[in-house]
Structures are given as structure tokens and as C-alpha cells.
Coordinates of C-alpha atoms and ligand atoms in Angstrom, one line a residue:
M115 CA 104.0 99.1 82.2
V116 CA 105.7 101.8 80.2
K117 CA 105.1 101.8 76.4
P118 CA 108.1 101.4 74.2
A119 CA 109.3 105.0 73.3
I120 CA 110.1 106.6 70.0
L121 CA 112.9 108.7 71.5
P122 CA 116.4 107.2 71.3
E123 CA 117.4 104.8 74.1
I124 CA 120.1 106.2 76.4
T125 CA 121.9 104.1 79.0
Y126 CA 123.7 105.7 81.9
T127 CA 126.0 103.5 84.0
G128 CA 126.5 104.2 87.7
I129 CA 127.1 102.1 90.8
P130 CA 124.6 99.3 91.5
A131 CA 123.3 100.2 95.0
S132 CA 120.3 97.9 95.4
S133 CA 119.5 95.0 93.2
G134 CA 116.2 94.5 91.3
I135 CA 114.6 95.8 88.1
A136 CA 112.2 98.8 88.1
V137 CA 110.3 100.0 85.0
G138 CA 108.3 103.2 85.1
P139 CA 108.2 107.0 84.4
I140 CA 110.8 109.3 85.8
H141 CA 110.0 111.8 88.5
V142 CA 112.8 114.4 89.0
I143 CA 113.5 116.0 92.3
A144 CA 115.2 119.4 91.9
R145 CA 118.5 120.0 93.6
G146 CA 118.4 121.6 97.0
F147 CA 117.0 125.0 97.9
S148 CA 118.3 126.9 94.9
A149 CA 116.7 129.9 93.1
P150 CA 113.9 128.8 90.7
D151 CA 113.4 130.7 87.4
I152 CA 112.0 134.1 87.7
Y153 CA 109.4 135.5 85.3
E154 CA 106.9 138.3 85.2
I155 CA 103.2 137.3 85.3
S156 CA 100.4 139.3 83.8
E157 CA 97.9 141.1 85.9
A158 CA 95.2 138.7 84.7
N159 CA 97.2 135.8 86.1
I160 CA 97.8 137.1 89.6
G161 CA 94.8 135.1 91.0
D162 CA 96.0 131.9 89.4
E163 CA 99.5 132.4 90.7
Q164 CA 98.2 133.0 94.2
G165 CA 96.2 129.8 93.8
R166 CA 99.4 127.9 92.8
F167 CA 101.1 129.2 95.9
Q168 CA 98.3 128.1 98.1
A169 CA 98.2 124.7 96.5
A170 CA 101.9 124.1 97.0
V171 CA 101.6 125.2 100.7
E172 CA 98.5 122.9 101.3
L173 CA 100.2 120.0 99.6
T174 CA 103.3 120.5 101.7
K175 CA 101.2 120.6 104.9
K176 CA 99.5 117.4 103.9
Q177 CA 102.8 115.7 103.2
L178 CA 104.2 116.8 106.6
T179 CA 101.2 115.5 108.4
D180 CA 101.4 112.2 106.5
L181 CA 105.1 112.0 107.3
Q182 CA 104.3 112.6 111.0
L183 CA 101.9 109.7 111.0
R184 CA 104.4 107.4 109.2
L185 CA 107.1 108.4 111.6
A186 CA 104.9 107.5 114.5
S187 CA 104.2 104.1 113.0
L188 CA 107.9 103.5 112.3
S189 CA 109.3 104.3 115.7
G190 CA 106.2 103.3 117.6
N191 CA 106.3 106.7 119.1
A192 CA 104.8 110.0 118.0
E193 CA 107.8 112.3 117.5
S194 CA 105.6 114.9 116.1
E195 CA 106.9 118.2 117.4
I196 CA 109.3 118.8 114.5
F197 CA 106.5 118.5 112.0
E198 CA 104.1 120.6 114.0
A199 CA 106.7 123.3 113.9
H200 CA 107.1 122.9 110.1
V201 CA 103.3 123.1 109.6
M202 CA 103.1 126.1 111.9
L203 CA 105.7 127.9 109.7
L204 CA 103.5 127.4 106.7
E205 CA 100.6 128.9 108.6
D206 CA 102.5 132.0 109.6
K207 CA 100.3 134.9 108.3
N208 CA 103.1 137.4 108.1
L209 CA 105.1 135.1 105.8
L210 CA 102.1 134.1 103.7
N211 CA 101.2 137.8 103.2
R212 CA 104.7 138.7 102.1
V213 CA 104.7 136.1 99.4
A214 CA 101.1 137.1 98.4
E215 CA 102.4 140.7 98.1
A216 CA 105.3 139.8 96.0
I217 CA 103.0 137.9 93.6
G218 CA 100.4 140.7 93.6
Q219 CA 102.5 143.8 93.6
R220 CA 105.7 142.8 91.9
Q221 CA 104.0 140.4 89.6
Q222 CA 106.5 137.7 90.2
N223 CA 105.8 134.0 89.6
A224 CA 104.8 132.2 92.8
E225 CA 107.8 130.0 93.3
Y226 CA 110.3 132.8 92.9
A227 CA 108.2 135.1 95.2
F228 CA 108.2 132.4 97.8
Y229 CA 111.9 131.6 97.3
A230 CA 112.9 135.3 97.7
V231 CA 110.9 135.8 100.9
M232 CA 112.3 132.6 102.5
Q233 CA 115.8 133.4 101.4
N234 CA 115.7 136.9 103.1
F235 CA 114.3 135.3 106.2
L236 CA 117.0 132.6 106.3
E237 CA 119.8 135.1 105.8
A238 CA 118.5 137.3 108.6
M239 CA 118.3 134.2 110.9
R240 CA 121.8 133.0 110.0
R241 CA 123.2 136.3 111.2
I242 CA 121.9 135.7 114.8
P243 CA 124.4 133.7 116.8
D244 CA 121.8 131.8 118.8
P245 CA 122.1 128.0 118.6
Y246 CA 118.3 127.6 118.9
L247 CA 117.7 129.9 115.9
R248 CA 120.4 128.1 113.9
E249 CA 118.5 124.9 114.5
R250 CA 115.3 126.6 113.2
T251 CA 117.2 127.7 110.1
A252 CA 117.7 124.1 109.1
D253 CA 114.1 123.4 109.7
I254 CA 113.0 126.4 107.6
E255 CA 115.3 125.4 104.8
D256 CA 113.8 121.9 104.8
V257 CA 110.2 123.1 104.6
S258 CA 111.1 125.7 102.0
Q259 CA 112.6 123.0 99.8
R260 CA 109.5 120.9 100.1
V261 CA 107.3 123.8 99.1
L262 CA 109.5 124.5 96.1
R263 CA 109.4 120.8 95.0
N264 CA 105.7 120.9 95.3
F265 CA 105.4 123.7 92.7
L266 CA 106.8 121.1 90.3
V267 CA 103.9 118.7 90.8
D268 CA 101.5 119.6 88.1
E269 CA 98.1 118.1 87.9
D270 CA 98.3 116.9 84.3
T271 CA 101.4 114.9 85.3
E272 CA 99.4 113.2 88.0
H273 CA 96.7 112.2 85.5
E274 CA 99.2 110.5 83.3
E275 CA 100.4 108.4 86.3
P276 CA 97.1 106.8 87.4
D277 CA 98.7 104.8 90.2
G278 CA 101.5 107.4 90.8
K279 CA 104.3 104.8 90.6
H280 CA 107.6 106.3 89.5
I281 CA 111.3 106.1 89.4
L282 CA 112.9 108.9 91.4
L283 CA 115.8 110.8 89.9
A284 CA 117.7 113.2 92.1
Y285 CA 121.0 114.8 92.7
D286 CA 121.2 113.0 96.0
I287 CA 118.8 111.4 98.5
S288 CA 119.5 111.5 102.2
P289 CA 118.9 108.5 104.5
S290 CA 115.9 110.3 106.0
D291 CA 114.4 111.1 102.6
T292 CA 114.8 107.4 101.8
A293 CA 113.1 106.4 105.0
S294 CA 110.2 108.8 104.5
M295 CA 109.4 108.1 100.9
N296 CA 106.1 106.7 99.9
R297 CA 107.3 103.2 99.1
R298 CA 104.1 102.1 97.5
H299 CA 104.7 104.6 94.7
L300 CA 108.5 104.4 94.6
L301 CA 109.6 101.8 92.0
G302 CA 113.3 102.6 92.3
F303 CA 115.7 105.5 92.4
A304 CA 118.7 106.9 90.6
T305 CA 121.1 109.6 92.0
E306 CA 124.0 111.5 90.8
Q307 CA 125.7 111.3 94.2
G308 CA 126.1 108.3 96.6
S309 CA 127.9 105.1 96.8
V310 CA 127.1 101.5 97.5
N311 CA 127.9 101.7 101.3
S312 CA 126.1 105.0 102.0
H313 CA 123.2 104.7 104.4
T314 CA 120.9 105.7 101.6
A315 CA 122.0 102.6 99.6
I316 CA 121.8 100.4 102.7
L317 CA 118.2 101.5 103.3
A318 CA 117.3 101.0 99.7
R319 CA 118.5 97.4 100.0
S320 CA 116.5 96.9 103.3
F321 CA 113.4 98.1 101.6
G322 CA 114.1 96.2 98.4
I323 CA 114.0 99.3 96.2
P324 CA 116.2 98.9 93.1
A325 CA 118.7 101.7 93.1
V326 CA 121.6 103.1 91.0
V327 CA 123.8 105.8 92.4
G328 CA 126.9 107.8 91.3
L329 CA 125.5 108.6 87.8
D330 CA 126.8 111.1 85.4
A331 CA 125.8 114.7 86.2
S332 CA 124.0 115.2 82.9
V333 CA 121.4 112.6 83.9
I334 CA 119.6 115.2 86.1
Q335 CA 118.5 117.1 82.9
V336 CA 116.1 114.4 82.1
T337 CA 112.5 115.5 81.8
A338 CA 109.7 114.3 84.0
L339 CA 107.8 111.2 82.9
T340 CA 110.6 109.9 80.6
P341 CA 110.1 106.2 80.5
A342 CA 112.9 104.4 82.2
V343 CA 114.4 101.1 83.5
I344 CA 116.6 100.8 86.6
D345 CA 118.8 97.8 86.5
G346 CA 120.0 97.6 90.1
Y347 CA 122.1 94.5 89.3
A348 CA 124.3 96.1 86.7
G349 CA 123.9 99.7 88.0
K350 CA 122.2 101.0 84.9
L351 CA 119.6 103.6 84.2
V352 CA 118.0 103.2 80.7
L353 CA 116.0 106.0 79.4
N354 CA 113.4 105.6 76.6
P355 CA 113.9 101.8 76.6
T356 CA 113.2 100.1 73.3
E357 CA 110.8 97.2 73.1
E358 CA 113.7 94.8 73.0
T359 CA 115.3 96.2 76.1
L360 CA 112.0 96.1 77.9
L361 CA 111.5 92.5 77.1
K362 CA 115.0 91.7 78.2
Y363 CA 114.4 93.3 81.6
V364 CA 111.0 91.7 82.0
S365 CA 112.5 88.3 81.5
L366 CA 115.5 89.1 83.8
A367 CA 113.0 90.2 86.5
A368 CA 111.0 87.0 86.1
E369 CA 114.1 84.8 86.3
K370 CA 115.2 86.6 89.5
E371 CA 111.8 86.2 91.0
K372 CA 111.8 82.5 90.3
Q373 CA 115.2 82.2 92.0
R374 CA 113.9 84.2 94.9
S375 CA 110.9 82.0 95.5
E376 CA 113.1 78.9 95.3
L377 CA 115.4 80.3 97.9
D378 CA 112.5 81.4 100.1
A379 CA 111.3 77.8 100.2
K380 CA 114.6 76.8 101.9
R381 CA 114.8 79.6 104.4
D382 CA 114.2 77.5 107.4
E383 CA 117.0 75.0 106.7
A384 CA 120.0 75.2 109.0
T385 CA 122.9 77.3 107.9
N386 CA 125.6 74.7 108.2
T387 CA 128.4 74.2 105.7
T388 CA 128.5 70.8 103.9
D389 CA 131.1 69.6 106.5
G390 CA 129.0 70.7 109.5
R391 CA 130.3 74.2 110.5
A392 CA 127.3 76.1 111.9
L393 CA 127.1 79.7 111.0
T394 CA 124.6 82.1 112.6
L395 CA 122.8 84.1 109.9
S396 CA 121.0 87.1 111.2
A397 CA 119.4 90.3 109.9
N398 CA 120.3 94.0 109.9
I399 CA 117.4 96.3 110.6
E400 CA 116.8 100.0 110.9
F401 CA 113.1 100.2 111.6
I402 CA 110.6 98.0 113.4
E403 CA 108.5 97.9 110.3
E404 CA 111.1 95.6 108.9
L405 CA 110.4 92.9 111.5
H406 CA 107.9 91.0 109.3
Q407 CA 110.6 90.8 106.6
V408 CA 113.0 89.4 109.2
R409 CA 110.5 86.7 110.1
R410 CA 109.9 85.9 106.5
S411 CA 113.6 85.7 105.7
G412 CA 114.3 82.8 108.1
A413 CA 116.9 84.9 110.1
R414 CA 118.2 83.5 113.4
G415 CA 118.0 86.9 115.1
V416 CA 118.9 90.5 114.5
G417 CA 122.7 91.0 114.3
L418 CA 122.5 94.7 114.0
Y419 CA 119.7 97.0 115.0
R420 CA 120.7 100.5 113.9
T421 CA 118.9 102.6 116.5
E422 CA 120.0 105.9 115.1
F423 CA 117.0 105.7 112.7
L424 CA 114.8 106.6 115.7
L425 CA 116.3 110.1 115.1
L426 CA 114.5 110.2 111.7
N427 CA 114.1 113.8 110.5
G428 CA 116.5 115.3 113.0
S429 CA 114.3 115.0 116.1
E430 CA 115.8 114.1 119.4
M431 CA 116.1 110.5 120.5
P432 CA 112.8 109.4 122.1
D433 CA 112.9 109.3 125.9
E434 CA 113.8 106.1 127.9
T435 CA 110.2 104.8 128.1
A436 CA 109.5 105.3 124.4
Q437 CA 112.8 103.6 123.5
A438 CA 112.1 100.8 125.9
E439 CA 108.8 100.2 124.1
V440 CA 110.4 100.0 120.7
Y441 CA 113.2 97.7 121.9
T442 CA 110.8 95.5 123.8
K443 CA 108.7 95.1 120.7
V444 CA 111.7 94.0 118.7
A445 CA 112.9 91.7 121.5
K446 CA 109.5 90.0 121.8
E447 CA 109.1 89.6 118.0
I448 CA 112.6 88.1 117.6
S449 CA 112.4 85.9 120.7
P450 CA 113.7 83.1 121.2
N451 CA 116.4 84.5 119.0
I452 CA 118.7 87.3 120.0
V453 CA 118.5 91.0 118.9
I454 CA 121.8 92.9 119.1
V455 CA 120.9 96.5 119.7
R456 CA 123.6 98.9 118.6
T457 CA 123.7 102.1 120.6
L458 CA 123.2 105.4 118.8
D459 CA 125.6 105.9 115.8
A460 CA 124.7 109.4 114.7
G461 CA 127.0 111.6 112.7
G462 CA 129.0 110.7 109.6
D463 CA 126.5 110.4 106.7
K464 CA 123.7 109.9 109.2
L465 CA 121.7 112.4 111.1
P466 CA 123.5 114.5 113.6
I467 CA 122.1 114.2 117.1
E468 CA 122.1 118.0 117.5
P469 CA 122.9 120.9 115.2
L470 CA 126.6 121.6 115.4
T471 CA 127.6 125.3 115.9
E472 CA 130.1 124.8 113.1
P473 CA 130.0 122.2 110.3
E474 CA 132.6 119.5 110.8
P475 CA 135.3 119.5 108.2
N476 CA 135.5 115.7 108.3
P477 CA 132.2 114.3 109.7
F478 CA 133.4 110.6 109.4
L479 CA 136.4 111.4 111.6
G480 CA 134.4 113.6 113.9
W481 CA 131.7 113.5 116.4
R482 CA 130.0 110.2 115.7
G483 CA 129.2 106.8 117.3
I484 CA 130.3 106.1 120.8
R485 CA 132.0 109.5 121.0
V486 CA 128.6 111.2 120.9
S487 CA 127.1 108.8 123.5
L488 CA 130.0 109.3 125.9
S489 CA 129.8 113.1 125.7
R490 CA 126.0 113.0 126.3
P491 CA 125.9 110.7 129.3
A492 CA 122.2 111.5 130.1
M493 CA 121.1 110.6 126.6
F494 CA 123.3 107.5 126.7
R495 CA 122.0 106.4 130.0
D496 CA 118.4 106.7 128.7
Q497 CA 119.3 104.4 125.8
L498 CA 121.1 101.9 127.9
R499 CA 118.3 101.7 130.5
A500 CA 115.8 101.3 127.7
I501 CA 117.8 98.4 126.2
L502 CA 118.2 96.8 129.6
R503 CA 114.5 97.1 130.3
A504 CA 113.8 95.3 127.0
S505 CA 116.2 92.5 127.9
A506 CA 113.6 91.3 130.5
F507 CA 111.2 90.4 127.6
G508 CA 113.5 88.5 125.2
K509 CA 117.1 87.8 124.3
V510 CA 118.9 91.2 123.9
A511 CA 122.5 92.1 123.5
V512 CA 124.0 95.6 123.4
M513 CA 126.8 96.7 121.1
F514 CA 128.9 99.8 121.0
P515 CA 129.7 101.5 117.6
L516 CA 132.9 103.1 116.5
I517 CA 135.0 101.9 119.4
S518 CA 138.6 103.1 118.8
G519 CA 140.4 101.7 121.8
L520 CA 140.0 100.2 125.3
S521 CA 139.3 103.3 127.3
E522 CA 136.1 104.1 125.3
L523 CA 135.0 100.5 125.7
L524 CA 135.6 100.6 129.5
Q525 CA 133.8 103.9 129.9
A526 CA 130.8 102.6 128.0
R527 CA 130.8 99.4 130.1
E528 CA 131.1 101.5 133.3
I529 CA 128.0 103.5 132.3
L530 CA 126.2 100.3 131.5
N531 CA 127.1 98.9 134.9
R532 CA 125.8 102.0 136.6
C533 CA 122.5 101.7 134.7
M534 CA 122.2 98.1 135.9
D535 CA 122.8 99.1 139.5
E536 CA 120.1 101.8 139.2
L537 CA 117.5 99.4 137.7
E538 CA 118.2 96.9 140.3
K539 CA 117.7 99.5 143.1
E540 CA 114.5 100.6 141.4
G541 CA 113.3 97.0 141.2
I542 CA 113.0 97.0 137.4
D543 CA 113.6 93.7 135.7
F544 CA 116.5 93.2 133.2
D545 CA 118.9 90.5 132.1
A546 CA 121.9 90.9 134.4
K547 CA 123.9 88.6 132.0
I548 CA 123.1 90.7 129.0
A549 CA 125.8 90.1 126.3
V550 CA 127.9 93.1 125.5
G551 CA 129.7 93.5 122.2
A552 CA 132.1 95.9 120.5
M553 CA 131.9 96.9 116.9
I554 CA 135.2 96.6 115.2
E555 CA 135.1 99.2 112.5
V556 CA 138.0 101.5 113.3
P557 CA 141.5 100.1 112.4
S558 CA 142.9 100.9 115.8
A559 CA 140.2 98.7 117.4
A560 CA 141.0 95.8 115.0
V561 CA 144.7 96.1 115.8
C562 CA 144.0 96.2 119.5
A563 CA 141.3 93.4 119.3
D564 CA 143.4 91.3 121.7
L565 CA 143.1 94.1 124.3
L566 CA 139.4 94.5 123.8
A567 CA 138.4 90.8 123.7
P568 CA 138.7 90.2 127.5
H569 CA 136.0 92.9 128.1
V570 CA 133.3 91.8 125.7
D571 CA 131.2 88.8 124.9
F572 CA 131.5 89.2 121.1
F573 CA 132.9 91.3 118.3
S574 CA 130.9 92.4 115.3
I575 CA 133.0 93.7 112.4
G576 CA 131.5 96.8 110.7
T577 CA 133.3 96.4 107.4
N578 CA 131.6 99.5 105.9
D579 CA 133.5 101.7 108.2
L580 CA 136.5 99.4 108.7
I581 CA 137.2 99.6 104.9
Q582 CA 136.8 103.3 104.7
Y583 CA 139.1 104.0 107.6
T584 CA 141.7 101.4 106.6
V585 CA 142.1 102.5 103.0
A586 CA 141.2 106.1 103.7
V587 CA 138.3 106.1 101.2
D588 CA 135.1 108.0 102.0
R589 CA 132.3 105.4 101.8
V590 CA 129.8 107.8 100.3
N591 CA 132.0 109.6 97.7
P592 CA 131.4 108.2 94.2
H593 CA 134.7 109.7 92.9
V594 CA 136.8 107.3 95.0
A595 CA 134.4 104.4 94.9
N596 CA 136.9 102.4 92.8
L597 CA 139.4 102.5 95.7
Y598 CA 137.0 101.1 98.2
K599 CA 138.2 97.6 98.3
P600 CA 136.8 95.0 100.7
T601 CA 139.5 92.5 99.7
H602 CA 142.4 94.9 100.3
P603 CA 145.1 92.8 102.1
A604 CA 145.0 95.3 105.0
V605 CA 141.3 94.8 105.5
I606 CA 141.6 91.0 105.3
R607 CA 144.5 91.0 107.8
L608 CA 142.5 93.2 110.2
I609 CA 139.5 90.8 110.0
K610 CA 141.8 87.8 110.7
H611 CA 143.5 89.5 113.6
T612 CA 140.1 90.4 115.1
V613 CA 138.7 86.8 114.7
D614 CA 141.8 85.2 116.0
S615 CA 142.0 87.6 119.0
G616 CA 138.3 86.9 119.8
A617 CA 138.8 83.1 119.5
A618 CA 141.9 83.2 121.8
H619 CA 139.6 84.8 124.5
G620 CA 136.7 82.4 123.8
I621 CA 134.4 84.9 122.1
W622 CA 132.7 84.8 118.7
T623 CA 133.2 87.3 115.9
G624 CA 130.5 88.3 113.4
V625 CA 130.4 90.6 110.4
C626 CA 127.5 93.0 110.1
G627 CA 128.8 95.4 107.4
E628 CA 127.7 95.0 103.8
M629 CA 130.6 92.6 103.1
A630 CA 128.6 90.0 105.0
G631 CA 126.0 90.0 102.2
D632 CA 128.5 90.1 99.3
I633 CA 128.3 86.4 98.3
R634 CA 131.5 86.6 96.3
L635 CA 133.2 87.0 99.7
T636 CA 131.4 84.4 101.8
P637 CA 134.0 81.7 101.3
L638 CA 136.7 84.1 102.5
L639 CA 134.8 85.3 105.6
I640 CA 133.9 81.7 106.6
G641 CA 137.5 80.6 106.0
L642 CA 138.8 83.5 108.2
G643 CA 136.7 82.0 111.1
V644 CA 133.8 84.5 111.1
E645 CA 130.9 82.7 113.0
E646 CA 128.0 85.1 112.3
L647 CA 126.9 87.0 109.2
S648 CA 124.3 89.7 109.6
V649 CA 122.8 90.9 106.4
S650 CA 119.8 92.7 105.0
P651 CA 116.7 90.5 105.3
K652 CA 116.1 90.8 101.6
I653 CA 119.2 88.9 100.7
L654 CA 119.3 86.6 103.7
P655 CA 117.8 83.5 102.0
K656 CA 120.4 83.7 99.3
V657 CA 123.3 84.0 101.8
G658 CA 121.8 81.0 103.6
Q659 CA 121.9 78.9 100.5
V660 CA 125.5 80.0 99.9
I661 CA 126.6 78.8 103.3
R662 CA 124.9 75.5 102.8
S663 CA 126.8 75.1 99.5
L664 CA 130.3 75.6 100.9
S665 CA 132.8 73.3 102.7
Y666 CA 134.5 74.9 105.7
A667 CA 137.7 73.0 105.0
Q668 CA 137.9 74.5 101.5
C669 CA 137.1 78.0 102.8
T670 CA 139.9 77.7 105.4
V671 CA 142.4 76.8 102.6
T672 CA 141.1 79.7 100.6
A673 CA 141.6 82.1 103.5
E674 CA 145.0 80.8 104.2
E675 CA 146.0 81.5 100.6
A676 CA 144.3 84.9 100.6
I677 CA 146.3 86.1 103.6
K678 CA 149.5 85.5 101.6
Q679 CA 148.4 87.7 98.6
T680 CA 149.8 91.1 97.9
N681 CA 146.8 92.8 96.4
S682 CA 143.0 93.0 96.5
Q683 CA 142.4 91.5 93.0
S684 CA 144.2 88.3 93.7
I685 CA 142.3 87.8 97.0
L686 CA 139.0 88.5 95.2
K687 CA 140.0 86.0 92.5
L688 CA 140.6 83.3 95.1
T689 CA 137.2 83.7 96.9
L690 CA 135.3 84.2 93.6
A691 CA 136.7 80.9 92.2
V692 CA 135.2 79.0 95.1
A693 CA 131.9 81.0 94.7
K694 CA 131.8 80.1 91.0
E695 CA 132.5 76.5 91.7
H696 CA 129.6 76.1 94.2
Y697 CA 126.9 78.6 93.4
P698 CA 127.4 80.1 89.9
D699 CA 123.7 80.7 89.5
L700 CA 123.4 82.8 92.6
L701 CA 126.1 85.3 91.6
D702 CA 124.5 88.4 90.0
Ligands
PEP117 C1 129.6 99.2 109.3 O1 130.2 100.2 109.5 O2 129.9 98.2 108.7 C2 128.3 99.1 110.0 C3 127.6 97.9 110.0 O3 127.7 100.2 110.6 P1 127.1 101.4 109.7 O4 127.0 100.9 108.3 O5 125.7 101.7 110.3 O6 128.0 102.5 109.9
MG118 MG1 129.7 101.6 111.0

């Protein structure tokens, strides 16, 4: 626990990205690979400076090795090559000597000497038009950033943090950074960039790490070890909290904890409305290490398994056998319930599948989702065969992301059929009746849902993308976050059209975007006829209780009213009124 501070309390308000309260000292991550301060060192200090350089390199090597082990346990497969290459770079004698020379002969501080050597190296490499070398450039930049950050870790700081727990403050944190953080030490994080629907925020919620994003730029000036509180409910970062503030947050955390354990006690109850409409409540996962949380949450299956997180740290997708192992593990764990495996959705704010020769001007409108899979048939085939192989060991469904029209869906299905034929010929078991779904997350797919429905077994609405594409608001840009409106009449109409088109063809529709876990909107979604909600395991027991509190008849009336509204506020007001009537205590 942090002691009340004498310095004045300052509160920054950003966007609440992941609920929860975190109290602890700040650890700042410097922004990107930018030039550190340069200063001259005295001759007497050359030895110490060489020692600092060696220590930063050794620490980086250790972190990379740890990361490699963690990655192996996350994906169930040792994707170690990339880290081996990173470690090898830090063992390159030529490079180490050049830095040592700059420290010894030019008497430059170690971080600047290192930065200058790496910067020269990177510039030379960027001039070579070879795609392999370009790929290496990104790797080198990544390792160099790590080394620079590690100069910032000073030993005294570590002594003042006996258990090393901290709140991370950064300009931005990538989804892969979030995934690779030491979660035992991470109490929460606050960033200048980001928004509630970025993959970084989604991961924070899956891991139950309180987070605030989209903070004012001046926040990054804060010095290390400043005592702080993250209020992930209200989206606040409080620096130097007073005793009164600390007490307030301690009691809020206790109240939330009590509520959580009450909800947990009910997790196995059926998720039927008061008038008997059965909803399927399933979990979204990114990593197999989340499976125990899924079990504990009472989920009736996995409604969205984001397989692109197997690409952690920019390595290639694991091969067919390695993927089959991971999917089989998930299928067995979730059995007898279903796991819906979404095929690779790289690109956008997630990791690219391969380095692009030129950066895309609009990554969210570019090479992502099913577009990547259809243009890399061998890789797609590996993934589909792996999913099919897993279907012999549990209940598995496959779902395609970012479908924008019928022809993409038919092409994907065609490749899936070919994979089935191959496996049959090879005598490998799989579920020949495997359910196939389309994600509805591009407005053109929603509008054409009636054309897609005859070709799939279910629809899953990806509202995170559906909203961003419908209202033309980048889901990760904090500057336009106020325009990102889940209850925009256009979004609600697209959801309704999708559900109705699915129902007309006898298929169910679920929602797996973050909207499914926003309990202010549950009355509206249920009323629109959505049959499945797939949410982060952390909030699943709460959504379960919400469903049990609602009457389907009332939700239907609310949805009918909502569809007649002219603006997002009045739709929100309608659904919120029902939420407040039935579960005021559960609303944050
Ligand atoms: C979505 O877009 O709503 C979705 C669930 O997919 P992702 O967030 O992974 O893009
Ligand atoms: Mg999506």
C-alpha cells in the first residue's frame, strides 16, 4: 500500500478501458526509440559507464529469454526463433565493441553511445531494398528500445519496490506488450494513446488489469515512483492521492469485490430471462492461459477465440500440427460446450502477418482479416486443417472475420471444403458437420446478411468493427472516441437487419464485440433478438445476472421503440432506463 503523499493530489481523466482499482507506484516507459540525453562522462567514470551498458544488455537478454518461455506457455508451442535472433543481436561482438569504443574514446554516456550506434546501423539497413532486411530492421528497433528502457531501471528504484508491483504509465502500449507484461507485477496501466475498443484495452479487460487510456499528454512527464491510483471504472489516474482519496478507493474496491463474489456464487445458474428466453452466454479468449478463467466464469462455451494472438511478437503463425495442438487443448477443455475458433484476423491495430513493403495508409481498411487468409492460401489451409483436426476432440465451430460480401464467404467455404476432402482422404478424423459462421463487422456484410445467411450456420456480430466502419470512427483513436457510438441508429438498424435475416433462414445471431459486455445495452440486444452474447470471462458472471433480471417481452418493446429513434442518445436512454429499473446496483 502506498503511503499518503505530501505532494498535491492531481487527477487526470481519460477513457475507462478496464474496470478495477489499482494503487501503487508509477513506472514510466519512455516513448519509442528516440534519442536519450547526451552528456560527457569523465575519464574516471568510463569503467562504470561500460558496466551500465553491460548491465542493460544482460537485463535485456534475460527479459527476452523469459519472454520466450512465457510465449511458449501461452501458445503451447515454442515460437522461439525471433527471440533467439534478438538475443544474438545483443551478442554481436562488432556492435558491442562499437558501443564500448564510443563510451571509452568519445566519453559519451552509455545510453547515447548505444543509441547512436544502433541508429547508424538502422539507417544503413533501411537503405537496402531487401524485404528480409527490412524485417530485421523492425526486430533491431524493437531490441534497441528494450535496451534503452533498461537503462532506466536503476537499482535504488528496485529496492524501494520490494515486490516490484507498479502502475505502468506509457505513451502507448501495443497489444503484444500487454500480452507479454509480467502480470504479477503489473497493478494497472495508464496511457496517453488508445481507446476503449483497441485490442490493448480488450486484453487488459481479459486479464483483469485496471486501465485508463487517452490521457492528457502532460501525464507522461510524471516521475517514476510517484504514488498513484487508477480508477478503471471512472477512467481516472490520481497522482499523489491524499489519505481521504486512498480510503475512498479502498472502500470502493472492497464493495466491488463483495459484488464480484456474490455474482460468482450464481455463475452456474441458467441464463434465461424472467419469462424464459434462453440466452447463450459465452466467453471471448485470446490465449489458452485464459481457459481456467473461462471455467471459473460459468461460460457456456467460447464464442470468440482470437487466434491471431498466436502471432505474438510478430512471429509467423505456428504450423498446422502446432496449431492443431492448441485448438485441441481448447476444444477438450471447453467440451461439452462449443468453442468458436475465429480464423486469423491480423492487421488493423493487431500484428501484421508479415512486414509490408510499404506501410498502409489506412490499416483498418487494408490488408486484414479474411483478406489476408484468402491471399495466403497455404497459411489459411494450415489453420483450417488444424481447426478441423481439433473438431474430432470436442465441439468446434469455425468463423471468418471481416467478411464484406458473399464472394469472400464462398471462397473461404470452398477452401474449407477442400481441407475436409484432404483430411478424409488422409484418414484424419474431424467433424464433417462442423458449424461455420460469418462475423458481421463490415456494414456491407450486415446490409447483405440475407445473402450470406443461406451459406452459414450462425452470425456473430463484431460490433467493435461494425461501429467503427459504420460511423467512420477509428476504434483506437482517442481524438474521435466521443463519436464512437454503439447506439447510433445506423448500428442498431444493421444489428436488427442481421438478426432478422439470420432468423428468416433459421440461423442464430450472437454478438461478440465489446457491446455484448456493456450491460447498459443488454436489454436492447436481447430485444433485437440476439441469442448469444460472448464477453470477456471477467465480466461474464455480471452479464449472466443481468440476463436473469430482464424480461424478454419488455426488451422487445424497448427494441421496437429504439428502432424508431432518431439519435444515439435517445436509444441509450431507452435501454438504460430498463437497466436502471432491473439492476441499478450492477451499473458502474
Ligand atoms: C469485433 O470487431 O467486434 C470483434 C469481436 O473482433 P476484434 O475486436 O477482434 O476485431
Ligand atoms: Mg473485429
